[in-house]
PDB file of C-alpha atoms and ligand atoms in Angstrom:
ATOM      1  CA  MET A   1      14.893 -12.930 -16.875  1.00 73.00           C
ATOM      2  CA  LYS A   2      18.063 -13.593 -14.885  1.00 85.00           C
ATOM      3  CA  ASP A   3      18.612 -15.380 -11.612  1.00 91.00           C
ATOM      4  CA  ILE A   4      20.030 -13.361  -8.759  1.00 95.00           C
ATOM      5  CA  ASN A   5      23.738 -14.117  -8.556  1.00 95.00           C
ATOM      6  CA  GLN A   6      26.725 -13.236  -6.393  1.00 96.00           C
ATOM      7  CA  GLY A   7      27.682 -10.451  -8.804  1.00 95.00           C
ATOM      8  CA  ASP A   8      24.291  -8.805  -8.212  1.00 96.00           C
ATOM      9  CA  ILE A   9      24.708  -9.042  -4.465  1.00 96.00           C
ATOM     10  CA  GLU A  10      28.172  -7.485  -4.613  1.00 96.00           C
ATOM     11  CA  ASN A  11      27.764  -4.970  -7.408  1.00 97.00           C
ATOM     12  CA  ASN A  12      24.113  -4.235  -8.180  1.00 98.00           C
ATOM     13  CA  PHE A  13      22.292  -4.150  -4.872  1.00 98.00           C
ATOM     14  CA  PRO A  14      24.825  -4.469  -2.029  1.00 98.00           C
ATOM     15  CA  LEU A  15      22.868  -2.200   0.332  1.00 98.00           C
ATOM     16  CA  THR A  16      19.613  -4.055  -0.251  1.00 98.00           C
ATOM     17  CA  ALA A  17      21.270  -7.484   0.040  1.00 98.00           C
ATOM     18  CA  ARG A  18      23.163  -6.536   3.213  1.00 98.00           C
ATOM     19  CA  LYS A  19      23.457  -9.496   5.581  1.00 97.00           C
ATOM     20  CA  GLY A  20      22.172  -9.370   9.111  1.00 98.00           C
ATOM     21  CA  GLU A  21      19.059  -9.195  11.228  1.00 97.00           C
ATOM     22  CA  LYS A  22      15.883  -7.574   9.995  1.00 98.00           C
ATOM     23  CA  LYS A  23      16.222  -3.805  10.376  1.00 98.00           C
ATOM     24  CA  PRO A  24      12.918  -2.471  11.696  1.00 98.00           C
ATOM     25  CA  ILE A  25      11.458   0.730  10.280  1.00 98.00           C
ATOM     26  CA  MET A  26       9.461   3.123  12.439  1.00 98.00           C
ATOM     27  CA  VAL A  27       6.182   4.197  10.852  1.00 98.00           C
ATOM     28  CA  GLY A  28       5.148   6.933  13.222  1.00 98.00           C
ATOM     29  CA  ASP A  29       5.356   5.140  16.567  1.00 98.00           C
ATOM     30  CA  GLN A  30       4.718   1.677  15.071  1.00 98.00           C
ATOM     31  CA  VAL A  31       7.398  -0.888  14.273  1.00 98.00           C
ATOM     32  CA  LEU A  32       7.583  -2.523  10.847  1.00 98.00           C
ATOM     33  CA  GLY A  33       9.872  -5.537  10.842  1.00 98.00           C
ATOM     34  CA  GLY A  34       9.597  -6.340  14.550  1.00 97.00           C
ATOM     35  CA  LYS A  35       8.050  -9.264  16.359  1.00 96.00           C
ATOM     36  CA  GLU A  36       4.478  -8.233  15.649  1.00 97.00           C
ATOM     37  CA  VAL A  37       3.136  -8.253  12.101  1.00 98.00           C
ATOM     38  CA  MET A  38       2.133  -4.711  11.177  1.00 98.00           C
ATOM     39  CA  ILE A  39      -1.409  -4.463   9.876  1.00 98.00           C
ATOM     40  CA  ILE A  40      -2.185  -1.510   7.625  1.00 99.00           C
ATOM     41  CA  ALA A  41      -5.918  -1.270   6.984  1.00 99.00           C
ATOM     42  CA  GLY A  42      -8.192   1.321   5.432  1.00 98.00           C
ATOM     43  CA  PRO A  43     -10.136   2.297   2.358  1.00 98.00           C
ATOM     44  CA  CYS A  44      -8.849   2.266  -1.179  1.00 98.00           C
ATOM     45  CA  THR A  45      -9.949   5.879  -1.584  1.00 98.00           C
ATOM     46  CA  LEU A  46     -10.639   8.506   1.030  1.00 98.00           C
ATOM     47  CA  GLU A  47     -14.251   9.437   0.407  1.00 97.00           C
ATOM     48  CA  SER A  48     -15.133  11.837   3.243  1.00 97.00           C
ATOM     49  CA  LYS A  49     -14.226  12.809   6.771  1.00 98.00           C
ATOM     50  CA  SER A  50     -16.968  10.679   8.318  1.00 98.00           C
ATOM     51  CA  GLN A  51     -15.900   7.695   6.201  1.00 98.00           C
ATOM     52  CA  ILE A  52     -12.262   7.796   7.305  1.00 98.00           C
ATOM     53  CA  MET A  53     -13.259   8.428  10.938  1.00 98.00           C
ATOM     54  CA  GLU A  54     -15.556   5.381  10.913  1.00 98.00           C
ATOM     55  CA  ILE A  55     -12.929   3.225   9.227  1.00 98.00           C
ATOM     56  CA  ALA A  56     -10.138   4.393  11.524  1.00 99.00           C
ATOM     57  CA  LYS A  57     -12.245   3.485  14.570  1.00 98.00           C
ATOM     58  CA  ALA A  58     -13.012   0.026  13.169  1.00 98.00           C
ATOM     59  CA  ALA A  59      -9.356  -0.466  12.180  1.00 99.00           C
ATOM     60  CA  LYS A  60      -8.197   0.437  15.677  1.00 98.00           C
ATOM     61  CA  ASP A  61     -10.863  -1.663  17.417  1.00 98.00           C
ATOM     62  CA  GLY A  62      -9.800  -4.662  15.344  1.00 98.00           C
ATOM     63  CA  GLY A  63      -6.147  -4.175  16.277  1.00 98.00           C
ATOM     64  CA  ALA A  64      -4.594  -2.647  13.144  1.00 98.00           C
ATOM     65  CA  ASN A  65      -1.373  -0.690  13.581  1.00 98.00           C
ATOM     66  CA  CYS A  66      -1.663   1.814  10.733  1.00 99.00           C
ATOM     67  CA  LEU A  67      -4.312   3.444   8.573  1.00 99.00           C
ATOM     68  CA  ARG A  68      -4.155   3.388   4.785  1.00 98.00           C
ATOM     69  CA  GLY A  69      -6.169   5.545   2.407  1.00 98.00           C
ATOM     70  CA  GLY A  70      -5.581   6.833  -1.089  1.00 98.00           C
ATOM     71  CA  VAL A  71      -6.185  10.350  -2.329  1.00 98.00           C
ATOM     72  CA  PHE A  72      -4.023  10.152  -5.441  1.00 97.00           C
ATOM     73  CA  LYS A  73      -5.311   7.171  -7.384  1.00 95.00           C
ATOM     74  CA  PRO A  74      -3.364   5.757 -10.329  1.00 93.00           C
ATOM     75  CA  LEU A  75      -6.427   5.317 -12.524  1.00 92.00           C
ATOM     76  CA  THR A  76      -6.255   3.136 -15.601  1.00 91.00           C
ATOM     77  CA  PHE A  77      -8.603   5.505 -17.459  1.00 92.00           C
ATOM     78  CA  PRO A  78      -8.824   9.293 -17.141  1.00 92.00           C
ATOM     79  CA  TYR A  79     -12.498   9.364 -16.120  1.00 92.00           C
ATOM     80  CA  GLY A  80     -14.187   8.936 -12.746  1.00 90.00           C
ATOM     81  CA  GLU A  81     -11.382  10.647 -10.815  1.00 93.00           C
ATOM     82  CA  PRO A  82     -12.346  10.420  -7.097  1.00 94.00           C
ATOM     83  CA  LEU A  83     -10.726  13.808  -6.440  1.00 94.00           C
ATOM     84  CA  ALA A  84     -13.214  15.332  -8.866  1.00 91.00           C
ATOM     85  CA  GLN A  85     -16.154  14.128  -6.780  1.00 92.00           C
ATOM     86  CA  PRO A  86     -17.528  16.044  -3.788  1.00 93.00           C
ATOM     87  CA  ASP A  87     -16.952  14.402  -0.415  1.00 95.00           C
ATOM     88  CA  ARG A  88     -19.303  11.488   0.055  1.00 93.00           C
ATOM     89  CA  ASP A  89     -21.117  13.162   2.961  1.00 90.00           C
ATOM     90  CA  SER A  90     -21.497  16.595   1.327  1.00 92.00           C
ATOM     91  CA  ASN A  91     -24.616  17.824  -0.434  1.00 87.00           C
ATOM     92  CA  GLU A  92     -22.716  19.336  -3.342  1.00 88.00           C
ATOM     93  CA  PRO A  93     -23.866  18.083  -6.721  1.00 84.00           C
ATOM     94  CA  GLY A  94     -21.574  15.512  -8.315  1.00 81.00           C
ATOM     95  CA  ARG A  95     -19.530  16.501 -11.347  1.00 84.00           C
ATOM     96  CA  ASP A  96     -19.624  14.922 -14.737  1.00 85.00           C
ATOM     97  CA  ARG A  97     -17.540  11.768 -14.329  1.00 85.00           C
ATOM     98  CA  LYS A  98     -15.800  12.546 -17.620  1.00 90.00           C
ATOM     99  CA  GLU A  99     -14.577  15.950 -16.448  1.00 88.00           C
ATOM    100  CA  VAL A 100     -10.792  16.005 -16.094  1.00 89.00           C
ATOM    101  CA  LEU A 101      -9.807  18.596 -13.505  1.00 89.00           C
ATOM    102  CA  PRO A 102      -6.711  20.791 -13.654  1.00 91.00           C
ATOM    103  CA  LEU A 103      -3.959  19.601 -11.343  1.00 92.00           C
ATOM    104  CA  ASN A 104      -4.227  22.591  -8.987  1.00 93.00           C
ATOM    105  CA  GLU A 105      -7.856  21.699  -8.213  1.00 92.00           C
ATOM    106  CA  ILE A 106      -6.918  18.070  -7.711  1.00 93.00           C
ATOM    107  CA  LEU A 107      -4.217  19.122  -5.275  1.00 96.00           C
ATOM    108  CA  GLN A 108      -6.566  21.285  -3.208  1.00 96.00           C
ATOM    109  CA  THR A 109      -9.058  18.475  -2.700  1.00 96.00           C
ATOM    110  CA  ALA A 110      -6.238  16.018  -2.062  1.00 97.00           C
ATOM    111  CA  GLU A 111      -4.818  18.190   0.699  1.00 98.00           C
ATOM    112  CA  LYS A 112      -8.231  18.627   2.317  1.00 97.00           C
ATOM    113  CA  ARG A 113      -8.794  14.856   2.353  1.00 98.00           C
ATOM    114  CA  LEU A 114      -5.286  14.151   3.603  1.00 98.00           C
ATOM    115  CA  GLY A 115      -6.146  16.460   6.494  1.00 98.00           C
ATOM    116  CA  TYR A 116      -9.119  14.231   7.324  1.00 98.00           C
ATOM    117  CA  MET A 117      -6.916  11.177   7.310  1.00 98.00           C
ATOM    118  CA  LYS A 118      -4.265  12.741   9.530  1.00 98.00           C
ATOM    119  CA  GLU A 119      -6.982  13.789  11.971  1.00 98.00           C
ATOM    120  CA  ALA A 120      -8.451  10.269  11.980  1.00 98.00           C
ATOM    121  CA  GLY A 121      -5.008   8.732  12.429  1.00 98.00           C
ATOM    122  CA  GLU A 122      -4.216  11.042  15.338  1.00 98.00           C
ATOM    123  CA  LYS A 123      -7.587  10.472  17.001  1.00 98.00           C
ATOM    124  CA  TYR A 124      -7.203   6.692  16.947  1.00 98.00           C
ATOM    125  CA  GLY A 125      -3.426   6.464  17.308  1.00 98.00           C
ATOM    126  CA  LEU A 126      -2.820   5.066  13.815  1.00 99.00           C
ATOM    127  CA  PRO A 127       0.094   6.301  11.688  1.00 99.00           C
ATOM    128  CA  VAL A 128      -0.966   7.014   8.128  1.00 98.00           C
ATOM    129  CA  VAL A 129       0.124   5.460   4.804  1.00 98.00           C
ATOM    130  CA  SER A 130      -0.891   7.015   1.470  1.00 98.00           C
ATOM    131  CA  GLU A 131       0.187   6.761  -2.129  1.00 98.00           C
ATOM    132  CA  ILE A 132       2.360   9.370  -3.805  1.00 98.00           C
ATOM    133  CA  LEU A 133       1.743   9.890  -7.509  1.00 97.00           C
ATOM    134  CA  TYR A 134       3.342  13.239  -8.327  1.00 97.00           C
ATOM    135  CA  ALA A 135       6.926  14.004  -7.277  1.00 98.00           C
ATOM    136  CA  SER A 136       5.968  17.674  -6.937  1.00 97.00           C
ATOM    137  CA  THR A 137       3.585  16.792  -4.072  1.00 98.00           C
ATOM    138  CA  VAL A 138       6.254  15.344  -1.771  1.00 98.00           C
ATOM    139  CA  PRO A 139       6.473  18.497   0.423  1.00 98.00           C
ATOM    140  CA  MET A 140       2.671  18.610   0.769  1.00 98.00           C
ATOM    141  CA  LEU A 141       2.127  14.886   1.328  1.00 98.00           C
ATOM    142  CA  GLU A 142       5.020  14.690   3.758  1.00 97.00           C
ATOM    143  CA  LYS A 143       3.084  16.888   6.190  1.00 98.00           C
ATOM    144  CA  TYR A 144       0.228  14.392   6.388  1.00 98.00           C
ATOM    145  CA  VAL A 145       1.610  10.877   6.005  1.00 98.00           C
ATOM    146  CA  ASP A 146       3.929   8.720   8.086  1.00 98.00           C
ATOM    147  CA  MET A 147       4.827   6.478   5.151  1.00 98.00           C
ATOM    148  CA  PHE A 148       4.753   7.003   1.402  1.00 98.00           C
ATOM    149  CA  GLN A 149       3.245   4.240  -0.696  1.00 98.00           C
ATOM    150  CA  VAL A 150       4.762   3.950  -4.168  1.00 98.00           C
ATOM    151  CA  GLY A 151       2.384   1.995  -6.397  1.00 98.00           C
ATOM    152  CA  TYR A 152       3.318  -0.837  -8.674  1.00 97.00           C
ATOM    153  CA  ARG A 153       3.111   1.399 -11.743  1.00 96.00           C
ATOM    154  CA  HIS A 154       5.894   3.548 -10.298  1.00 97.00           C
ATOM    155  CA  MET A 155       8.435   0.989  -9.193  1.00 97.00           C
ATOM    156  CA  PHE A 156      11.096   2.563 -11.444  1.00 97.00           C
ATOM    157  CA  ASN A 157       9.717   6.111 -11.633  1.00 98.00           C
ATOM    158  CA  MET A 158      12.913   8.147 -11.332  1.00 98.00           C
ATOM    159  CA  ASP A 159      11.109  11.380 -10.437  1.00 98.00           C
ATOM    160  CA  LEU A 160       9.505   9.650  -7.468  1.00 98.00           C
ATOM    161  CA  ILE A 161      12.722   7.871  -6.522  1.00 98.00           C
ATOM    162  CA  GLU A 162      14.637  11.189  -6.403  1.00 98.00           C
ATOM    163  CA  ALA A 163      11.917  13.119  -4.592  1.00 98.00           C
ATOM    164  CA  VAL A 164      10.887  10.441  -2.105  1.00 98.00           C
ATOM    165  CA  ALA A 165      14.411   9.223  -1.314  1.00 97.00           C
ATOM    166  CA  ALA A 166      15.372  12.783  -0.407  1.00 97.00           C
ATOM    167  CA  THR A 167      12.855  12.825   2.481  1.00 96.00           C
ATOM    168  CA  ASN A 168      14.067   9.845   4.479  1.00 88.00           C
ATOM    169  CA  LYS A 169      10.415   9.089   5.331  1.00 97.00           C
ATOM    170  CA  PRO A 170       9.476   5.372   5.244  1.00 98.00           C
ATOM    171  CA  VAL A 171       8.507   4.027   1.846  1.00 98.00           C
ATOM    172  CA  LEU A 172       6.271   1.084   0.986  1.00 98.00           C
ATOM    173  CA  LEU A 173       7.514   0.166  -2.475  1.00 98.00           C
ATOM    174  CA  LYS A 174       5.248  -2.137  -4.442  1.00 98.00           C
ATOM    175  CA  ARG A 175       6.561  -4.690  -6.907  1.00 98.00           C
ATOM    176  CA  HIS A 176       5.226  -4.243 -10.429  1.00 97.00           C
ATOM    177  CA  TYR A 177       3.202  -7.269 -11.547  1.00 95.00           C
ATOM    178  CA  GLY A 178       5.547  -7.869 -14.477  1.00 94.00           C
ATOM    179  CA  GLU A 179       8.859  -7.346 -12.696  1.00 96.00           C
ATOM    180  CA  SER A 180      11.253  -9.929 -11.326  1.00 96.00           C
ATOM    181  CA  LEU A 181      12.439  -9.898  -7.740  1.00 97.00           C
ATOM    182  CA  ARG A 182      15.865  -8.968  -9.082  1.00 97.00           C
ATOM    183  CA  SER A 183      14.372  -5.765 -10.526  1.00 97.00           C
ATOM    184  CA  LEU A 184      12.495  -5.028  -7.296  1.00 98.00           C
ATOM    185  CA  LEU A 185      15.760  -5.350  -5.391  1.00 98.00           C
ATOM    186  CA  GLY A 186      17.306  -2.974  -7.937  1.00 98.00           C
ATOM    187  CA  ALA A 187      14.509  -0.435  -7.409  1.00 98.00           C
ATOM    188  CA  CYS A 188      15.034  -0.715  -3.655  1.00 98.00           C
ATOM    189  CA  GLU A 189      18.747  -0.058  -4.165  1.00 98.00           C
ATOM    190  CA  HIS A 190      17.893   3.154  -6.039  1.00 98.00           C
ATOM    191  CA  TYR A 191      16.277   4.483  -2.853  1.00 98.00           C
ATOM    192  CA  LYS A 192      18.967   3.205  -0.522  1.00 98.00           C
ATOM    193  CA  ALA A 193      21.800   4.491  -2.722  1.00 98.00           C
ATOM    194  CA  ARG A 194      20.207   7.950  -2.489  1.00 98.00           C
ATOM    195  CA  GLY A 195      20.259   7.791   1.296  1.00 96.00           C
ATOM    196  CA  ASN A 196      16.776   6.561   2.209  1.00 97.00           C
ATOM    197  CA  ASP A 197      17.206   3.327   4.133  1.00 97.00           C
ATOM    198  CA  ASN A 198      13.586   3.138   5.313  1.00 98.00           C
ATOM    199  CA  ILE A 199      12.260   1.021   2.472  1.00 98.00           C
ATOM    200  CA  ALA A 200       9.835  -1.878   2.809  1.00 99.00           C
ATOM    201  CA  LEU A 201       9.167  -4.069  -0.225  1.00 99.00           C
ATOM    202  CA  CYS A 202       5.628  -5.108  -1.050  1.00 99.00           C
ATOM    203  CA  GLU A 203       4.452  -8.129  -3.041  1.00 98.00           C
ATOM    204  CA  ARG A 204       1.075  -7.418  -4.684  1.00 97.00           C
ATOM    205  CA  GLY A 205       0.713 -10.083  -7.334  1.00 96.00           C
ATOM    206  CA  ILE A 206       2.261 -11.012 -10.645  1.00 95.00           C
ATOM    207  CA  THR A 207       0.680 -11.692 -14.009  1.00 90.00           C
ATOM    208  CA  VAL A 208       0.483 -15.171 -15.410  1.00 83.00           C
ATOM    209  CA  PRO A 209      -1.179 -16.357 -18.648  1.00 78.00           C
ATOM    210  CA  HIS A 210      -4.458 -16.995 -16.859  1.00 75.00           C
ATOM    211  CA  THR A 211      -5.797 -16.372 -13.389  1.00 74.00           C
ATOM    212  CA  HIS A 212      -8.453 -18.034 -11.257  1.00 76.00           C
ATOM    213  CA  LEU A 213     -11.205 -15.644 -12.271  1.00 75.00           C
ATOM    214  CA  THR A 214     -11.309 -13.163 -15.108  1.00 71.00           C
ATOM    215  CA  ASN A 215     -11.466 -10.298 -12.620  1.00 68.00           C
ATOM    216  CA  SER A 216      -8.637 -11.547 -10.411  1.00 71.00           C
ATOM    217  CA  ARG A 217      -5.962  -9.443 -12.012  1.00 73.00           C
ATOM    218  CA  SER A 218      -2.925 -11.304 -10.807  1.00 88.00           C
ATOM    219  CA  ILE A 219      -1.610 -14.168  -8.710  1.00 92.00           C
ATOM    220  CA  LEU A 220      -0.084 -13.470  -5.333  1.00 95.00           C
ATOM    221  CA  ASP A 221       3.537 -14.609  -5.488  1.00 97.00           C
ATOM    222  CA  ILE A 222       3.681 -16.069  -1.982  1.00 97.00           C
ATOM    223  CA  GLN A 223       7.163 -17.398  -2.682  1.00 98.00           C
ATOM    224  CA  ALA A 224       8.378 -13.818  -3.107  1.00 98.00           C
ATOM    225  CA  ILE A 225       8.014 -13.391   0.670  1.00 98.00           C
ATOM    226  CA  PRO A 226      10.593 -16.005   1.753  1.00 98.00           C
ATOM    227  CA  ALA A 227      12.690 -15.093  -1.295  1.00 98.00           C
ATOM    228  CA  LEU A 228      12.846 -11.427  -0.264  1.00 98.00           C
ATOM    229  CA  ASN A 229      13.662 -12.469   3.294  1.00 98.00           C
ATOM    230  CA  HIS A 230      16.455 -14.583   1.843  1.00 98.00           C
ATOM    231  CA  PHE A 231      18.003 -12.079  -0.585  1.00 98.00           C
ATOM    232  CA  ALA A 232      17.325  -8.911   1.412  1.00 98.00           C
ATOM    233  CA  PRO A 233      17.265 -10.177   5.015  1.00 98.00           C
ATOM    234  CA  THR A 234      17.389  -6.711   6.619  1.00 98.00           C
ATOM    235  CA  VAL A 235      14.516  -5.268   4.549  1.00 98.00           C
ATOM    236  CA  PRO A 236      10.936  -5.495   5.876  1.00 99.00           C
ATOM    237  CA  VAL A 237       8.545  -7.364   3.584  1.00 99.00           C
ATOM    238  CA  VAL A 238       4.909  -6.346   3.082  1.00 99.00           C
ATOM    239  CA  CYS A 239       2.101  -8.206   1.342  1.00 98.00           C
ATOM    240  CA  ASP A 240      -0.951  -6.643  -0.326  1.00 98.00           C
ATOM    241  CA  PRO A 241      -3.545  -9.390  -0.838  1.00 98.00           C
ATOM    242  CA  SER A 242      -6.297  -6.886  -1.750  1.00 97.00           C
ATOM    243  CA  HIS A 243      -4.769  -5.794  -5.039  1.00 96.00           C
ATOM    244  CA  ALA A 244      -3.182  -9.162  -5.804  1.00 95.00           C
ATOM    245  CA  THR A 245      -6.467 -11.059  -5.641  1.00 93.00           C
ATOM    246  CA  PHE A 246      -8.836  -8.207  -6.437  1.00 93.00           C
ATOM    247  CA  ASN A 247     -11.461 -10.418  -4.818  1.00 93.00           C
ATOM    248  CA  ARG A 248     -12.577 -10.104  -1.189  1.00 96.00           C
ATOM    249  CA  ASP A 249     -13.396 -13.819  -0.957  1.00 95.00           C
ATOM    250  CA  PHE A 250      -9.710 -14.616  -1.449  1.00 95.00           C
ATOM    251  CA  VAL A 251      -8.224 -11.882   0.749  1.00 97.00           C
ATOM    252  CA  PRO A 252      -8.440 -13.607   4.169  1.00 98.00           C
ATOM    253  CA  ALA A 253      -6.769 -16.821   2.971  1.00 97.00           C
ATOM    254  CA  MET A 254      -4.001 -14.957   1.163  1.00 97.00           C
ATOM    255  CA  THR A 255      -3.449 -12.690   4.150  1.00 98.00           C
ATOM    256  CA  LYS A 256      -3.034 -15.672   6.466  1.00 98.00           C
ATOM    257  CA  ALA A 257      -0.757 -17.400   3.973  1.00 98.00           C
ATOM    258  CA  SER A 258       1.446 -14.320   3.704  1.00 98.00           C
ATOM    259  CA  VAL A 259       1.794 -14.013   7.475  1.00 98.00           C
ATOM    260  CA  ALA A 260       2.639 -17.721   7.690  1.00 98.00           C
ATOM    261  CA  ALA A 261       5.180 -17.217   4.881  1.00 98.00           C
ATOM    262  CA  GLY A 262       7.013 -14.529   6.853  1.00 98.00           C
ATOM    263  CA  ALA A 263       5.551 -11.169   5.825  1.00 98.00           C
ATOM    264  CA  ASP A 264       6.419  -8.397   8.289  1.00 98.00           C
ATOM    265  CA  ALA A 265       3.304  -6.428   7.372  1.00 98.00           C
ATOM    266  CA  VAL A 266       0.067  -6.802   5.468  1.00 98.00           C
ATOM    267  CA  ILE A 267      -1.805  -3.947   3.830  1.00 99.00           C
ATOM    268  CA  PHE A 268      -5.449  -4.495   2.944  1.00 98.00           C
ATOM    269  CA  GLU A 269      -8.616  -2.582   2.207  1.00 98.00           C
ATOM    270  CA  ILE A 270     -11.609  -2.347   4.541  1.00 98.00           C
ATOM    271  CA  HIS A 271     -14.843  -0.403   4.066  1.00 98.00           C
ATOM    272  CA  PRO A 272     -18.152  -0.136   5.972  1.00 98.00           C
ATOM    273  CA  THR A 273     -20.097  -0.964   2.796  1.00 98.00           C
ATOM    274  CA  PRO A 274     -17.505  -2.545   0.480  1.00 98.00           C
ATOM    275  CA  GLU A 275     -19.745  -2.852  -2.560  1.00 98.00           C
ATOM    276  CA  THR A 276     -20.314   0.920  -2.567  1.00 97.00           C
ATOM    277  CA  ALA A 277     -16.605   1.850  -2.321  1.00 97.00           C
ATOM    278  CA  TRP A 278     -15.662   4.502  -4.885  1.00 96.00           C
ATOM    279  CA  THR A 279     -12.715   2.415  -6.032  1.00 96.00           C
ATOM    280  CA  ASP A 280     -11.911  -1.288  -5.724  1.00 96.00           C
ATOM    281  CA  PRO A 281     -15.376  -2.328  -4.456  1.00 97.00           C
ATOM    282  CA  LEU A 282     -14.534  -5.955  -5.265  1.00 95.00           C
ATOM    283  CA  ASN A 283     -11.681  -6.400  -2.842  1.00 96.00           C
ATOM    284  CA  ALA A 284     -12.520  -4.446   0.329  1.00 98.00           C
ATOM    285  CA  LEU A 285     -13.429  -6.430   3.447  1.00 98.00           C
ATOM    286  CA  ASP A 286     -16.397  -5.512   5.626  1.00 98.00           C
ATOM    287  CA  PHE A 287     -15.697  -4.862   9.303  1.00 98.00           C
ATOM    288  CA  LYS A 288     -16.923  -8.230  10.542  1.00 98.00           C
ATOM    289  CA  THR A 289     -14.691 -10.170   8.176  1.00 98.00           C
ATOM    290  CA  TYR A 290     -11.825  -7.865   9.084  1.00 98.00           C
ATOM    291  CA  GLU A 291     -12.251  -8.481  12.822  1.00 98.00           C
ATOM    292  CA  LYS A 292     -12.271 -12.247  12.421  1.00 98.00           C
ATOM    293  CA  LEU A 293      -9.248 -12.081  10.141  1.00 98.00           C
ATOM    294  CA  MET A 294      -7.335 -10.030  12.708  1.00 98.00           C
ATOM    295  CA  GLU A 295      -7.815 -12.725  15.332  1.00 98.00           C
ATOM    296  CA  GLU A 296      -6.537 -15.345  12.928  1.00 98.00           C
ATOM    297  CA  ILE A 297      -3.548 -13.208  11.923  1.00 98.00           C
ATOM    298  CA  ARG A 298      -2.482 -12.764  15.538  1.00 98.00           C
ATOM    299  CA  ALA A 299      -2.832 -16.525  16.166  1.00 98.00           C
ATOM    300  CA  ILE A 300      -0.650 -17.347  13.145  1.00 98.00           C
ATOM    301  CA  GLN A 301       1.808 -14.651  14.161  1.00 97.00           C
ATOM    302  CA  ASP A 302       2.181 -16.297  17.570  1.00 96.00           C
ATOM    303  CA  ILE A 303       3.153 -19.548  15.868  1.00 97.00           C
ATOM    304  CA  VAL A 304       5.524 -18.255  13.206  1.00 97.00           C
ATOM    305  CA  ARG A 305       7.163 -15.294  14.948  1.00 95.00           C
ATOM    306  CA  SER A 306       7.620 -16.453  18.545  1.00 86.00           C
TER     307      SER A 306
HETATM  308  C1  LIG B   1      -3.826   0.990  -3.816  1.00 88.48           C
HETATM  309  O1  LIG B   1      -3.112   0.626  -2.889  1.00 88.48           O
HETATM  310  O2  LIG B   1      -4.995   1.413  -3.634  1.00 88.48           O
HETATM  311  C2  LIG B   1      -3.310   0.848  -5.191  1.00 88.48           C
HETATM  312  C3  LIG B   1      -3.924   1.434  -6.203  1.00 88.48           C
HETATM  313  O3  LIG B   1      -2.209   0.106  -5.271  1.00 88.48           O
HETATM  314  P1  LIG B   1      -1.476  -0.621  -6.516  1.00 88.48           P
HETATM  315  O4  LIG B   1      -0.381   0.295  -6.906  1.00 88.48           O
HETATM  316  O5  LIG B   1      -0.999  -1.897  -5.930  1.00 88.48           O
HETATM  317  O6  LIG B   1      -2.527  -0.831  -7.568  1.00 88.48           O
HETATM  318 MN1  LIG B   2      -7.299  -0.148  -4.043  1.00 88.48          MN
END
């Protein structure tokens, strides 16, 4: 692993390392990188229309700026694909969890659920953020989302870089848990060099030899937040404490720490009944915890960003 040096700044990621004030990105009508910390809240997976409507209302009532929700999930194993399951509020029988659906069927359900999310976002005035997994779905996804999320597994996915950079839509690019900041800045430069300047960089935990609990997958690299602000001062910085901690008991503290450390946005998962969430039931916050956390975030924001 190499330190970031002057040669990098001049030759490897000059656009990303550009000097100057933070350059805000518009996500729909919301500002990322402005005075207010942007809060992006929502479920890990979009489970039904009623679910996303209920969550969008709670997100808005609590003061979030944007709605998150995944349809394309980067699953570790091929089974239990959420897009293979009927909507949570339908009476259709569930499929065999081991059934792997053809991509065209996946895409149909994905588009239907993205429609729910867009409707929820419009109803409650929340721009929408969702993960892109397949480069071929950019034209479809683009119709429904205000910001593409690129997951940690895809930090250097060249198909996604080419397809997403060509849209000029905002991108929330997550740092892979095994990648240095230097590499993240390089990935960012790939987007910027292809003409998309609307990139925000997201810290979501790094791996270390052991973590605090066996199911806490990684350690949130809080220091990455001031480091990104130092090396890429114009680029908005996002923190994802849900996936870094993978433990709802740790999410509020890590969220507050990231805002205090200078994050321009936080993305976290909320759910009406977290333990029943289709994916990531361990990290989602219930609405009450979310509301309290929002008050604390705004108080910290007033101290560190005034
Ligand atoms: C997510 O945001 O739900 C997600 C799967 O993200 P990550 O790429 O950080 O795992
Ligand atoms: Mn998740």
